[in-house]
Short mmCIF file of C-alpha atoms in Angstrom, two decimals:
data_model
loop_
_atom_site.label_atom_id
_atom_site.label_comp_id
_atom_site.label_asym_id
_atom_site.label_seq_id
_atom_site.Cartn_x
_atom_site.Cartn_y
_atom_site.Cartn_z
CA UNK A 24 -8.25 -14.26 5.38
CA UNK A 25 -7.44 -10.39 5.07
CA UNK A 26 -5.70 -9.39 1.59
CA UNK A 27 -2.90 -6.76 0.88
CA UNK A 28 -2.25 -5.40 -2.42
CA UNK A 29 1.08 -4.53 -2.70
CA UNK A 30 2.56 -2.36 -5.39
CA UNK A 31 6.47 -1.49 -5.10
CA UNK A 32 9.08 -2.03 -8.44
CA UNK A 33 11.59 -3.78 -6.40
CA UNK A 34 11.10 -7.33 -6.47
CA UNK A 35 13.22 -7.97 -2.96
CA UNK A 36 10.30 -5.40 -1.73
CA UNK A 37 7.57 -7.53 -2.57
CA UNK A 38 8.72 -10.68 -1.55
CA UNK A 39 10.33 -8.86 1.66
CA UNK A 40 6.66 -7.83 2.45
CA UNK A 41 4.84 -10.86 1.29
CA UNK A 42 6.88 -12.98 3.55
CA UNK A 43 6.47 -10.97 6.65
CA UNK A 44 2.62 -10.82 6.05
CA UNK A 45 2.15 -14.31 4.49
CA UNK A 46 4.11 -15.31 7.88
CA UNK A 47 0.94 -13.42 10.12
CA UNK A 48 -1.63 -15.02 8.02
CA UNK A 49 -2.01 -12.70 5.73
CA UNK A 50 -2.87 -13.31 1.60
CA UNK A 51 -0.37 -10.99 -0.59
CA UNK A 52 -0.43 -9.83 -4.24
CA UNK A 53 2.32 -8.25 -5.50
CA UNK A 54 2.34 -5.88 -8.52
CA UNK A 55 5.79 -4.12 -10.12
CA UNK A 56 3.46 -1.26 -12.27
CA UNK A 57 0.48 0.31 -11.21
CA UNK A 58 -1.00 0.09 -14.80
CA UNK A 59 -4.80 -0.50 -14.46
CA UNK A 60 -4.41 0.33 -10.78
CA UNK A 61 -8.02 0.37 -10.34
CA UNK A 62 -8.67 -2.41 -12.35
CA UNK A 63 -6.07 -4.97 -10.30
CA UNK A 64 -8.02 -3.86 -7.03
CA UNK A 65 -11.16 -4.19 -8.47
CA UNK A 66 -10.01 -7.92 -9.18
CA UNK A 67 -7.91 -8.49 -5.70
CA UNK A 68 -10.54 -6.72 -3.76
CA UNK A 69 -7.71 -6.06 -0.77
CA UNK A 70 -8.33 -4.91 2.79
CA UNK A 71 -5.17 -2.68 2.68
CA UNK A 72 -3.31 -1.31 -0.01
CA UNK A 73 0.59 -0.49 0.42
CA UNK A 74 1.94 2.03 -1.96
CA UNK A 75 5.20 2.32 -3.34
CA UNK A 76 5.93 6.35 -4.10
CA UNK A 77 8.15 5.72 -7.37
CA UNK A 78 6.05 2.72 -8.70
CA UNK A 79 5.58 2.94 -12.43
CA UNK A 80 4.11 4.20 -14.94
CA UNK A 81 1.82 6.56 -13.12
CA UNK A 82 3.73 6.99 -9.76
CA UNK A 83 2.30 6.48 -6.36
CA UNK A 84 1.17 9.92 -6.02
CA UNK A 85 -1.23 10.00 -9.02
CA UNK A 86 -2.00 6.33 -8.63
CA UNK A 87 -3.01 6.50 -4.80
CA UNK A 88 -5.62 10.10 -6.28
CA UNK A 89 -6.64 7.70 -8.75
CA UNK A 90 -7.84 5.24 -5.78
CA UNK A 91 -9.08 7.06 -3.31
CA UNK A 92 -11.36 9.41 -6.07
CA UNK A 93 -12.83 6.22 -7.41
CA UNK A 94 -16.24 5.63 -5.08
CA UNK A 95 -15.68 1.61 -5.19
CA UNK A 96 -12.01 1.65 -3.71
CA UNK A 97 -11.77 5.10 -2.12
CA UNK A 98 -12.59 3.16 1.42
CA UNK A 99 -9.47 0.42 1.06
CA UNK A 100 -6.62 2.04 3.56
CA UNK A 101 -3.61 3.17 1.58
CA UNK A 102 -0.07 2.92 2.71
CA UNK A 103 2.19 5.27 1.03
CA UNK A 104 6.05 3.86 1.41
CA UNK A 105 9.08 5.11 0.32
CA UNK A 106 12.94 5.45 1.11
CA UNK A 107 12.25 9.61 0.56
CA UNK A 108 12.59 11.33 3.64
CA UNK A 109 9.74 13.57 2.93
CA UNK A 110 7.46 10.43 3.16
CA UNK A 111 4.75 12.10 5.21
CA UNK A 112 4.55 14.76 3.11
CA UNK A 113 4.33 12.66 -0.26
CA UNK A 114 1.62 10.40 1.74
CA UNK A 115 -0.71 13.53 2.67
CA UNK A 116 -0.05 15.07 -1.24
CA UNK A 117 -1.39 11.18 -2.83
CA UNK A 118 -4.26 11.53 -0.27
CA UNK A 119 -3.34 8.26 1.45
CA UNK A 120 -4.36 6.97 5.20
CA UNK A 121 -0.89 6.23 6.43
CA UNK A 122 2.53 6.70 5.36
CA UNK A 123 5.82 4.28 6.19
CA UNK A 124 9.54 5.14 5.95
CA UNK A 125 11.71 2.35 4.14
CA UNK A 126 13.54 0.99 5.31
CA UNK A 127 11.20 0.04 7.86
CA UNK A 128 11.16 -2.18 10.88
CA UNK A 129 9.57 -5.28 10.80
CA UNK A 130 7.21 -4.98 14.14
CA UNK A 131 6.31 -1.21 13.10
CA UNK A 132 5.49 -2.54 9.48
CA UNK A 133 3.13 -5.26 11.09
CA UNK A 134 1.54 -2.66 13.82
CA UNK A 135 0.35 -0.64 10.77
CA UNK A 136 -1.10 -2.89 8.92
CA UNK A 137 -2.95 -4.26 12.36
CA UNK A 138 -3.99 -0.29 12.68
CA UNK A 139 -5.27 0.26 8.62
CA UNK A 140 -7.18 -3.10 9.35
CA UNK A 141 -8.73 -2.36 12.33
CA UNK A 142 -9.47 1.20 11.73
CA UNK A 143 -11.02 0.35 7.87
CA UNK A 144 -13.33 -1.46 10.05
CA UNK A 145 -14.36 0.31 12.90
CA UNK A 146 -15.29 3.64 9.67
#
C-alpha cells in the first residue's frame, strides 16, 4: 500500500486529503507542524510527500530544502500546496517536484499524486 505524508495546519485539509486518498487505497499521515520534518519521514517512510507552504514552525519553503538536501529523503516526490497564487513559483524556490493550487479539484489532486507515484518510480 503506497503512503502519503501530509503536512498542512488546517485540520479540514488533512482530513479533506486523507479521505480522498484513503478512498483510492491510499495510507495517510497527517502532521499540523513540520517540527522534526526529517525525522517524521524517516519514521513514515512515504512514497509522496504533500507540502503545505505556510505549515509551521519552519514553513514549507525551508522545510521542503530541508528534504530534498537530506541524501535519505531527497528522492520522496514533494508536493508544494498552497491557496497563494504564486504557487509555482513558491514550489520551484522550496525545490519541490510538483506544485498544486488550493483550492484544488478533486480528480486533478488524484492525477498528481498517480503522476509523483509513477514518475518516483520510473527515476
Amino acid at each position: 500500500m503506497k503512503s502519503v505524508l501530509i503536512f498542512d495546519d488546517d485540520p479540514d485539509i488533512l482530513e479533506l486529503c486523507s479521505l480522498i486518498l484513503e478512498a483510492k487505497g491510499f495510507k495517510t499521515t497527517g502532521e499540523t507542524t513540520c517540527n522534526n520534518v526529517l525525522g517524521i519521514i524517516k519514521e513514515v517512510q512515504p512514497d509522496v510527500i504533500l507540502m503545505d507552504n505556510w505549515i509551521p514552525d519552519l514553513g514549507g519553503i525551508q522545510a521542503t530544502q530541508l528534504i530534498k538536501k537530506d541524501p535519505v529523503t531527497r528522492h520522496i516526490p514533494v508536493i508544494f500546496f498552497s491557496a497563494n497564487n504564486n504557487v509555482e513559483n513558491l514550489s520551484h524556490a522550496a525545490g519541490a517536484d510538483y506544485h498544486l493550487q488550493k483550492p484544488f479539484d478533486i480528480a486533478q489532486f488524484e492525477n498528481l499524486i498517480t503522476k509523483a507515484l509513477n514518475e518516483s518510480v520510473a527515476v
